[in-house]
């Protein structure tokens, strides 16, 4: 795997490093400064995308900090997060770790110099924790002396903090920077920031923190944190006076969740954008446009078009119509493990792909295919490939455009309308709640649904022909009038079993 990125260099053995030229102005000022800033990523080019992006981000911040320290030595010009980054860089460069000597006794092991020299002659000298730390950070003696006569530089303060760091185990404290809080939130919630929804969350975080700047989260900084978030909201409303509350909430949702995730912050759980507990000035929330319920005539036109003009997009819409399935659910399908289109009762299992990501716990479902089976057989693998080959937001926009070209340019015409339409049809057919839940996976359905237990489990798929026949017969009943109307059109599955 060959990676390409700005400032990335790959060694012949595959190990990667970050290389970036220092500004010309600084090189002229500091004649002994090398031309490039170099930082080993400590990763092979076959590493995961998330590890690669994290290492490149850390290196970029380390470069920015190095450039800043060359032009400004006043510690008051630096944030706490920059000091922590400087300490981390010192430890990394010297191959040290935070808390490396924490297990060593603090007190010296020898009462007299004679005991020390006797142990030295035997080769059994045991250094104390301060001794080991001093060997690791030999500048500490001069720093301590200088601190009594003058104000220390930022570099000296960072060295002093590094000297302390090797003697103390790292602790999860109730005082974290926003970047630290976000990194822990992402890690603990297994968010993949390299693709899909995780990538969106990271991009939203980047947009917010670019405006707010990094800051400290602690019991003493409540007002500062709220002011920074409110300033972001005010700035967004100034740039776009018509921005909706939903957009602001989406932009800030994970950002605020990461703040609330910091332990032992007594105001964290009260930080909210919702209802009466809202802490911020945001526009009044408007009701989202609800997808329309398609009439029978509209459905006839839709199904006929999907079958006679079959392609990747019409096939995606045809599958979506079978149970109100979203584009992201279709894109996660694995053709070799989720498609059972040659079975006695053709069906698709929606279980969230390799990561088993479903919108809710109740959403994994079994969807019988009763209209356009041959079209779906031919085109669905191509549809999945198309969806995964473009930005994950683009399919819905493209599918909505396709629908509106057929059914009218109306904001209520969108893929989500298939969910409302399927529910209307299922009620008309009076299918059981259990089978309705098994096919459509309603969020507020019975979480202990025995149908789902029989058909779907965490280890895979349990083939139950009798149950599949029940679901298939119910799905046929739901779409019965359309199957009959389309019986003369090629590629409509026969309803005789």
Coordinates of C-alpha atoms in Angstrom, one line a residue:
X1 CA 0.0 0.0 0.0
X2 CA 1.5 3.3 -1.1
X3 CA 0.3 6.3 0.9
X4 CA 0.4 9.8 -0.4
X5 CA 0.0 13.0 1.7
X6 CA 1.6 16.4 2.1
X7 CA 4.9 16.3 4.1
X8 CA 4.9 12.5 4.2
X9 CA 8.1 10.6 3.4
X10 CA 8.2 6.8 3.3
X11 CA 11.5 5.0 3.9
X12 CA 12.5 1.9 1.8
X13 CA 11.5 -0.3 4.7
X14 CA 8.0 1.2 4.7
X15 CA 8.3 3.3 7.9
X16 CA 6.9 6.8 7.7
X17 CA 8.0 10.2 8.8
X18 CA 6.8 13.8 8.7
X19 CA 9.1 16.2 6.8
X20 CA 8.3 19.9 6.4
X21 CA 10.5 22.9 5.6
X22 CA 10.9 25.6 8.2
X23 CA 9.9 29.1 7.1
X24 CA 12.7 30.9 5.2
X25 CA 12.5 33.8 7.6
X26 CA 13.3 31.6 10.6
X27 CA 16.1 29.8 8.8
X28 CA 17.7 33.2 8.1
X29 CA 17.3 34.2 11.7
X30 CA 18.6 30.9 13.2
X31 CA 21.5 30.0 11.0
X32 CA 22.0 26.6 12.7
X33 CA 18.4 25.6 12.1
X34 CA 18.1 22.7 9.7
X35 CA 16.1 23.2 6.6
X36 CA 13.4 20.6 7.5
X37 CA 11.5 19.6 10.6
X38 CA 11.5 15.8 10.8
X39 CA 9.4 13.6 13.0
X40 CA 9.1 9.9 12.9
X41 CA 5.5 8.7 12.8
X42 CA 6.5 5.3 14.3
X43 CA 4.2 3.6 11.8
X44 CA 4.5 1.4 8.8
X45 CA 2.7 2.4 5.6
X46 CA 0.4 -0.6 6.0
X47 CA -1.0 0.8 9.3
X48 CA -4.7 1.6 9.7
X49 CA -6.1 4.9 8.3
X50 CA -7.1 6.1 11.7
X51 CA -3.6 5.6 13.2
X52 CA -2.1 7.3 10.2
X53 CA -4.3 10.3 10.4
X54 CA -3.8 10.6 14.1
X55 CA 0.0 10.5 13.7
X56 CA 0.0 13.0 10.9
X57 CA -2.2 15.4 13.0
X58 CA 0.1 15.1 16.0
X59 CA 3.1 15.8 13.8
X60 CA 1.5 18.8 12.2
X61 CA 0.7 20.3 15.7
X62 CA 4.3 19.5 16.8
X63 CA 5.6 21.4 13.7
X64 CA 3.4 24.4 14.5
X65 CA 4.6 24.4 18.1
X66 CA 8.3 24.2 17.1
X67 CA 7.8 27.2 14.8
X68 CA 6.1 29.1 17.5
X69 CA 8.8 28.4 20.1
X70 CA 11.5 29.7 17.8
X71 CA 9.8 33.1 17.6
X72 CA 8.3 33.3 21.1
X73 CA 9.9 32.1 24.4
X74 CA 7.3 33.6 26.8
X75 CA 5.4 30.8 28.5
X76 CA 2.4 33.1 29.0
X77 CA 2.0 33.0 25.2
X78 CA 1.2 29.2 25.3
X79 CA -1.9 27.3 26.2
X80 CA -1.9 24.3 28.6
X81 CA -2.5 22.0 25.6
X82 CA 0.6 23.3 23.9
X83 CA 2.7 22.8 27.1
X84 CA 1.4 19.2 27.3
X85 CA 2.3 18.7 23.6
X86 CA 5.8 20.1 24.3
X87 CA 6.3 17.6 27.2
X88 CA 5.1 14.7 25.0
X89 CA 7.6 15.7 22.3
X90 CA 10.5 15.8 24.8
X91 CA 9.6 12.4 26.2
X92 CA 9.2 11.0 22.7
X93 CA 12.5 12.3 21.5
X94 CA 14.3 10.9 24.5
X95 CA 12.5 7.6 24.3
X96 CA 10.9 8.1 27.7
X97 CA 7.4 7.5 29.0
X98 CA 5.2 9.3 31.4
X99 CA 5.4 7.5 34.8
X100 CA 8.4 5.5 33.7
X101 CA 10.1 5.8 37.1
X102 CA 6.9 6.0 39.2
X103 CA 7.5 2.5 40.7
X104 CA 11.0 3.5 42.0
X105 CA 11.2 4.6 45.7
X106 CA 11.5 8.3 46.2
X107 CA 14.0 8.1 49.1
X108 CA 17.7 7.3 48.4
X109 CA 18.6 3.8 49.3
X110 CA 21.9 4.6 51.2
X111 CA 22.3 6.3 54.5
X112 CA 25.9 7.1 54.1
X113 CA 28.4 7.7 51.2
X114 CA 30.3 4.6 52.4
X115 CA 27.2 2.4 51.7
X116 CA 26.8 4.0 48.3
X117 CA 30.4 3.4 47.3
X118 CA 30.4 -0.1 48.6
X119 CA 27.3 -0.9 46.5
X120 CA 29.0 0.8 43.5
X121 CA 32.0 -1.5 43.9
X122 CA 29.6 -4.5 43.8
X123 CA 27.8 -3.1 40.8
X124 CA 24.5 -3.0 42.8
X125 CA 23.7 0.7 42.9
X126 CA 20.0 1.4 43.1
X127 CA 19.2 4.9 42.1
X128 CA 16.2 6.8 43.5
X129 CA 13.3 8.2 41.5
X130 CA 14.8 11.7 41.5
X131 CA 18.2 10.4 40.4
X132 CA 16.7 8.5 37.5
X133 CA 14.6 11.5 36.5
X134 CA 17.7 13.7 36.6
X135 CA 19.6 11.4 34.4
X136 CA 16.7 11.5 31.9
X137 CA 16.4 15.3 32.0
X138 CA 19.9 16.5 33.0
X139 CA 18.9 20.2 32.4
X140 CA 16.8 20.1 35.6
X141 CA 19.5 21.3 38.0
X142 CA 20.1 24.5 35.9
X143 CA 16.4 25.1 35.5
X144 CA 15.8 24.9 39.2
X145 CA 18.7 27.3 39.9
X146 CA 17.6 29.7 37.1
X147 CA 14.0 29.7 38.3
X148 CA 15.2 31.5 41.5
X149 CA 16.8 34.4 39.6
X150 CA 14.6 34.9 36.5
X151 CA 11.5 34.0 34.6
X152 CA 11.8 30.6 32.8
X153 CA 11.3 30.3 29.1
X154 CA 8.6 28.1 27.7
X155 CA 11.2 25.5 26.7
X156 CA 12.6 25.4 30.3
X157 CA 9.1 25.0 31.7
X158 CA 8.4 22.1 29.4
X159 CA 11.6 20.4 30.4
X160 CA 10.7 20.9 34.1
X161 CA 7.2 19.4 33.4
X162 CA 8.8 16.5 31.6
X163 CA 11.1 15.8 34.6
X164 CA 8.0 15.6 36.8
X165 CA 6.1 13.5 34.2
X166 CA 8.6 10.6 34.2
X167 CA 8.1 10.3 38.0
X168 CA 4.3 10.3 38.1
X169 CA 1.8 7.9 36.6
X170 CA -0.5 9.5 34.1
X171 CA -4.0 10.2 35.5
X172 CA -7.4 10.7 34.0
X173 CA -8.2 14.0 35.6
X174 CA -11.2 16.3 35.6
X175 CA -9.1 18.9 33.9
X176 CA -8.6 18.2 30.2
X177 CA -8.1 20.2 27.1
X178 CA -10.8 20.0 24.4
X179 CA -8.5 18.1 22.1
X180 CA -7.7 15.6 24.8
X181 CA -11.4 15.2 25.6
X182 CA -12.2 14.6 22.0
X183 CA -9.5 12.0 21.5
X184 CA -10.6 10.1 24.5
X185 CA -14.3 10.3 23.4
X186 CA -13.4 9.1 19.9
X187 CA -11.3 6.2 21.2
X188 CA -13.7 5.0 23.9
X189 CA -16.7 5.1 21.5
X190 CA -14.8 3.3 18.7
X191 CA -15.4 6.1 16.2
X192 CA -13.6 5.5 12.9
X193 CA -12.8 9.0 11.9
X194 CA -11.4 7.9 8.5
X195 CA -14.7 7.2 6.8
X196 CA -18.5 7.6 6.8
X197 CA -20.3 9.0 9.8
X198 CA -17.1 9.0 11.9
X199 CA -15.3 11.1 9.3
X200 CA -18.2 13.6 9.3
X201 CA -17.9 13.9 13.1
X202 CA -14.2 14.6 12.9
X203 CA -14.8 17.3 10.3
X204 CA -17.5 18.9 12.4
X205 CA -15.2 18.9 15.4
X206 CA -12.4 20.5 13.3
X207 CA -14.8 23.3 12.2
X208 CA -15.9 24.1 15.7
X209 CA -12.5 24.0 17.4
X210 CA -11.1 26.1 14.6
X211 CA -13.5 28.8 15.8
X212 CA -13.3 28.2 19.5
X213 CA -9.6 27.4 19.8
X214 CA -8.4 24.7 22.2
X215 CA -9.4 25.3 25.8
X216 CA -9.4 23.8 29.3
X217 CA -12.4 21.8 30.5
X218 CA -12.6 21.9 34.3
X219 CA -15.0 22.8 37.1
X220 CA -13.7 26.3 37.1
X221 CA -14.0 26.9 33.3
X222 CA -17.8 26.5 32.8
X223 CA -18.4 30.1 31.8
X224 CA -15.4 30.2 29.4
X225 CA -16.5 27.0 27.7
X226 CA -20.1 28.2 27.3
X227 CA -18.9 31.6 26.0
X228 CA -16.8 29.9 23.3
X229 CA -19.6 27.7 22.1
X230 CA -22.0 30.6 22.1
X231 CA -19.5 32.7 20.1
X232 CA -19.4 29.8 17.5
X233 CA -23.2 29.8 17.3
X234 CA -23.3 33.6 16.9
X235 CA -20.6 33.5 14.2
X236 CA -22.5 30.8 12.2
X237 CA -25.8 32.8 12.5
X238 CA -23.9 35.9 11.3
X239 CA -22.5 34.1 8.3
X240 CA -25.9 32.5 7.5
X241 CA -28.9 34.3 9.0
X242 CA -31.2 31.5 7.7
X243 CA -29.3 28.7 9.4
X244 CA -31.6 26.2 11.2
X245 CA -31.4 25.0 14.8
X246 CA -31.1 21.4 13.5
X247 CA -27.9 22.4 11.6
X248 CA -26.4 24.0 14.7
X249 CA -27.3 21.0 16.9
X250 CA -25.8 18.6 14.3
X251 CA -22.6 20.7 14.2
X252 CA -22.2 20.9 18.0
X253 CA -23.7 17.6 19.1
X254 CA -20.6 15.4 19.3
X255 CA -18.5 18.4 20.4
X256 CA -20.7 18.9 23.5
X257 CA -20.9 15.1 24.1
X258 CA -17.1 15.0 24.3
X259 CA -17.2 17.8 26.9
X260 CA -19.8 15.9 28.9
X261 CA -17.6 12.8 28.7
X262 CA -14.9 14.4 30.8
X263 CA -15.1 12.8 34.3
X264 CA -16.0 14.6 37.5
X265 CA -17.2 17.9 35.8
X266 CA -20.2 18.9 38.0
X267 CA -21.7 21.0 35.2
X268 CA -21.0 18.7 32.3
X269 CA -24.4 16.8 32.3
X270 CA -26.2 20.1 32.3
X271 CA -24.6 21.4 29.1
X272 CA -27.3 21.0 26.5
X273 CA -28.8 22.4 23.3
X274 CA -32.2 20.8 24.0
X275 CA -35.5 22.2 25.3
X276 CA -35.7 24.0 28.6
X277 CA -32.2 22.9 29.6
X278 CA -30.7 24.7 26.6
X279 CA -27.7 26.8 27.7
X280 CA -27.4 28.8 24.4
X281 CA -29.1 31.3 22.2
X282 CA -30.1 29.4 19.1
X283 CA -33.0 29.9 16.6
X284 CA -36.3 28.2 17.3
X285 CA -36.3 24.7 15.9
X286 CA -38.4 24.2 12.8
X287 CA -40.2 21.0 12.1
X288 CA -38.4 18.9 9.5
X289 CA -40.1 18.2 6.2
X290 CA -41.8 14.8 6.5
X291 CA -41.7 12.5 3.5
X292 CA -45.1 12.1 1.8
X293 CA -47.1 8.9 1.7
X294 CA -47.1 7.7 -1.9
X295 CA -50.5 7.0 -3.5
X296 CA -51.1 3.7 -5.2
X297 CA -50.9 5.4 -8.7
X298 CA -47.6 6.9 -7.8
X299 CA -46.3 3.6 -6.6
X300 CA -47.4 1.9 -9.8
X301 CA -45.5 4.5 -11.8
X302 CA -42.5 4.2 -9.6
X303 CA -42.3 0.4 -9.7
X304 CA -42.8 0.3 -13.5
X305 CA -40.0 2.9 -14.0
X306 CA -37.6 1.0 -11.7
X307 CA -38.1 -2.2 -13.7
X308 CA -38.2 -0.8 -17.2
X309 CA -35.3 1.7 -16.7
X310 CA -33.2 -0.4 -14.4
X311 CA -29.8 1.0 -13.3
X312 CA -27.8 1.3 -10.1
X313 CA -30.0 4.2 -8.8
X314 CA -33.4 2.9 -9.7
X315 CA -32.3 -0.4 -8.1
X316 CA -31.4 1.3 -4.9
X317 CA -34.8 3.0 -4.8
X318 CA -36.5 -0.3 -5.6
X319 CA -34.8 -2.0 -2.6
X320 CA -35.6 1.0 -0.4
X321 CA -39.3 0.7 -1.3
X322 CA -39.4 -2.8 0.1
X323 CA -39.3 -1.6 3.7
X324 CA -38.2 2.1 3.9
X325 CA -34.5 1.2 3.8
X326 CA -32.0 4.0 3.9
X327 CA -29.2 4.5 1.5
X328 CA -26.5 4.0 4.2
X329 CA -28.1 0.6 5.0
X330 CA -27.9 -0.5 1.4
X331 CA -24.3 0.7 1.1
X332 CA -23.3 -1.6 4.1
X333 CA -24.7 -4.7 2.4
X334 CA -22.1 -7.5 1.7
X335 CA -23.1 -9.3 -1.5
X336 CA -21.6 -12.6 -0.4
X337 CA -23.2 -12.6 3.1
X338 CA -26.3 -10.5 3.2
X339 CA -28.1 -11.3 -0.1
X340 CA -30.3 -14.4 -0.3
X341 CA -31.8 -13.7 -3.7
X342 CA -31.7 -17.3 -4.9
X343 CA -33.4 -18.7 -1.9
X344 CA -36.8 -20.3 -2.0
X345 CA -38.1 -17.1 -0.4
X346 CA -35.8 -14.3 -1.8
X347 CA -34.7 -11.9 0.9
X348 CA -32.0 -9.6 2.1
X349 CA -30.6 -9.4 5.6
X350 CA -29.8 -5.9 6.8
X351 CA -27.4 -6.1 9.8
X352 CA -25.0 -3.2 9.4
X353 CA -22.1 -4.7 7.4
X354 CA -18.8 -5.9 8.9
X355 CA -19.1 -3.5 11.9
X356 CA -22.8 -4.5 12.5
X357 CA -23.8 -0.9 12.5
X358 CA -27.6 -0.5 12.6
X359 CA -29.4 2.7 13.4
X360 CA -30.8 1.2 16.6
X361 CA -30.6 -2.2 18.3
X362 CA -34.0 -3.0 16.8
X363 CA -33.1 -2.2 13.2
X364 CA -31.4 -5.4 11.9
X365 CA -34.1 -6.9 9.7
X366 CA -35.1 -9.5 7.2
X367 CA -36.6 -8.0 4.0
X368 CA -38.3 -10.3 1.5
X369 CA -38.0 -9.2 -2.1
X370 CA -41.3 -9.5 -4.0
X371 CA -41.0 -7.0 -6.9
X372 CA -38.3 -6.8 -9.5
X373 CA -36.2 -9.7 -8.2
X374 CA -34.3 -10.2 -11.4
X375 CA -33.5 -6.5 -11.6
X376 CA -32.2 -6.5 -8.0
X377 CA -30.2 -9.7 -8.7
X378 CA -28.5 -8.1 -11.6
X379 CA -28.0 -4.5 -10.4
X380 CA -27.8 -4.6 -6.6
X381 CA -24.0 -5.5 -6.4
X382 CA -23.4 -2.7 -8.8
X383 CA -25.5 -0.4 -6.7
X384 CA -23.5 -1.2 -3.6
X385 CA -20.3 -0.6 -5.4
X386 CA -21.5 2.7 -6.7
X387 CA -22.6 3.8 -3.2
X388 CA -19.3 3.0 -1.7
X389 CA -17.4 4.7 -4.4
X390 CA -18.7 8.2 -3.7
X391 CA -19.1 10.4 -0.7
X392 CA -21.5 8.6 1.6
X393 CA -23.8 11.7 1.6
X394 CA -24.1 11.8 -2.2
X395 CA -26.3 8.7 -2.8
X396 CA -29.3 10.2 -1.0
X397 CA -29.0 13.5 -2.8
X398 CA -28.8 11.6 -6.2
X399 CA -31.7 9.3 -5.3
X400 CA -33.9 12.2 -4.2
X401 CA -33.1 14.0 -7.4
X402 CA -34.1 10.9 -9.4
X403 CA -37.4 10.6 -7.4
X404 CA -38.3 14.2 -7.9
X405 CA -37.7 14.0 -11.7
X406 CA -40.4 11.2 -11.7
X407 CA -42.9 12.3 -9.0
X408 CA -42.5 16.1 -8.9
X409 CA -40.0 18.6 -7.5
X410 CA -41.4 18.7 -4.0
X411 CA -39.3 18.6 -0.7
X412 CA -41.7 15.9 0.6
X413 CA -40.5 13.6 -2.2
X414 CA -37.5 11.9 -0.8
X415 CA -36.2 8.4 0.0
X416 CA -37.5 8.5 3.6
X417 CA -41.1 8.6 2.3
X418 CA -40.8 4.9 1.6
X419 CA -40.7 4.2 5.3
X420 CA -44.1 6.1 5.8
X421 CA -45.5 4.5 2.7
X422 CA -44.5 0.9 3.7
X423 CA -46.1 1.5 7.1
X424 CA -49.4 2.6 5.5
X425 CA -49.4 -0.5 3.3
X426 CA -48.6 -2.8 6.1
X427 CA -51.5 -1.5 8.2
X428 CA -53.8 -1.9 5.2
X429 CA -52.6 -5.5 4.9
X430 CA -53.0 -6.0 8.6
X431 CA -49.9 -8.0 9.1
X432 CA -48.8 -8.9 12.6
X433 CA -46.7 -6.5 14.7
X434 CA -44.0 -9.2 15.1
X435 CA -43.6 -9.6 11.3
X436 CA -43.9 -5.9 10.8
X437 CA -41.0 -5.4 13.2
X438 CA -38.9 -8.2 11.6
X439 CA -39.2 -6.7 8.2
X440 CA -39.0 -2.9 9.0
X441 CA -37.2 -3.0 12.4
X442 CA -39.2 -0.2 14.0
X443 CA -37.2 1.6 16.7
X444 CA -40.0 1.4 19.3
X445 CA -40.9 -2.1 18.6
X446 CA -40.6 -5.1 21.0
X447 CA -36.9 -5.3 21.8
X448 CA -37.4 -8.9 22.9
X449 CA -39.1 -9.8 19.6
X450 CA -39.1 -13.6 19.2
X451 CA -39.2 -13.3 15.4
X452 CA -35.9 -11.4 15.3
X453 CA -34.4 -13.9 17.7
X454 CA -35.3 -16.7 15.4
X455 CA -34.1 -15.0 12.2
X456 CA -31.2 -12.8 13.3
X457 CA -28.5 -13.2 16.0
X458 CA -25.2 -11.6 16.7
X459 CA -23.3 -14.6 15.3
X460 CA -25.0 -14.5 11.9
X461 CA -28.2 -15.6 10.2
X462 CA -30.4 -18.5 11.3
X463 CA -32.3 -20.0 8.3
X464 CA -35.9 -20.6 9.3
X465 CA -38.0 -21.6 6.2
X466 CA -41.3 -21.5 8.0
X467 CA -40.7 -18.0 9.4
X468 CA -39.3 -16.8 6.0
X469 CA -42.5 -18.0 4.4
X470 CA -44.6 -16.0 6.9
X471 CA -42.6 -12.9 6.2
X472 CA -42.6 -13.5 2.5
X473 CA -46.4 -14.0 2.4
X474 CA -46.9 -10.9 4.4
X475 CA -44.7 -8.8 2.1
X476 CA -46.6 -10.2 -0.9
X477 CA -49.8 -9.2 0.7
X478 CA -48.5 -5.7 1.3
X479 CA -47.5 -5.2 -2.3
X480 CA -50.2 -7.5 -3.8
X481 CA -52.0 -5.0 -6.0
X482 CA -48.7 -3.7 -7.5
X483 CA -47.4 -7.3 -8.2
X484 CA -50.6 -8.0 -10.1
X485 CA -50.5 -4.7 -11.9
X486 CA -46.8 -5.3 -12.9
X487 CA -47.3 -9.0 -13.8
X488 CA -46.9 -8.2 -17.5
X489 CA -43.7 -6.4 -17.0
X490 CA -40.5 -8.4 -17.3
X491 CA -38.3 -9.1 -14.2
X492 CA -41.2 -9.1 -11.7
X493 CA -40.9 -12.1 -9.3
X494 CA -43.5 -14.7 -9.7
X495 CA -45.8 -14.9 -6.7
X496 CA -46.4 -18.6 -7.1
X497 CA -44.4 -20.7 -4.7

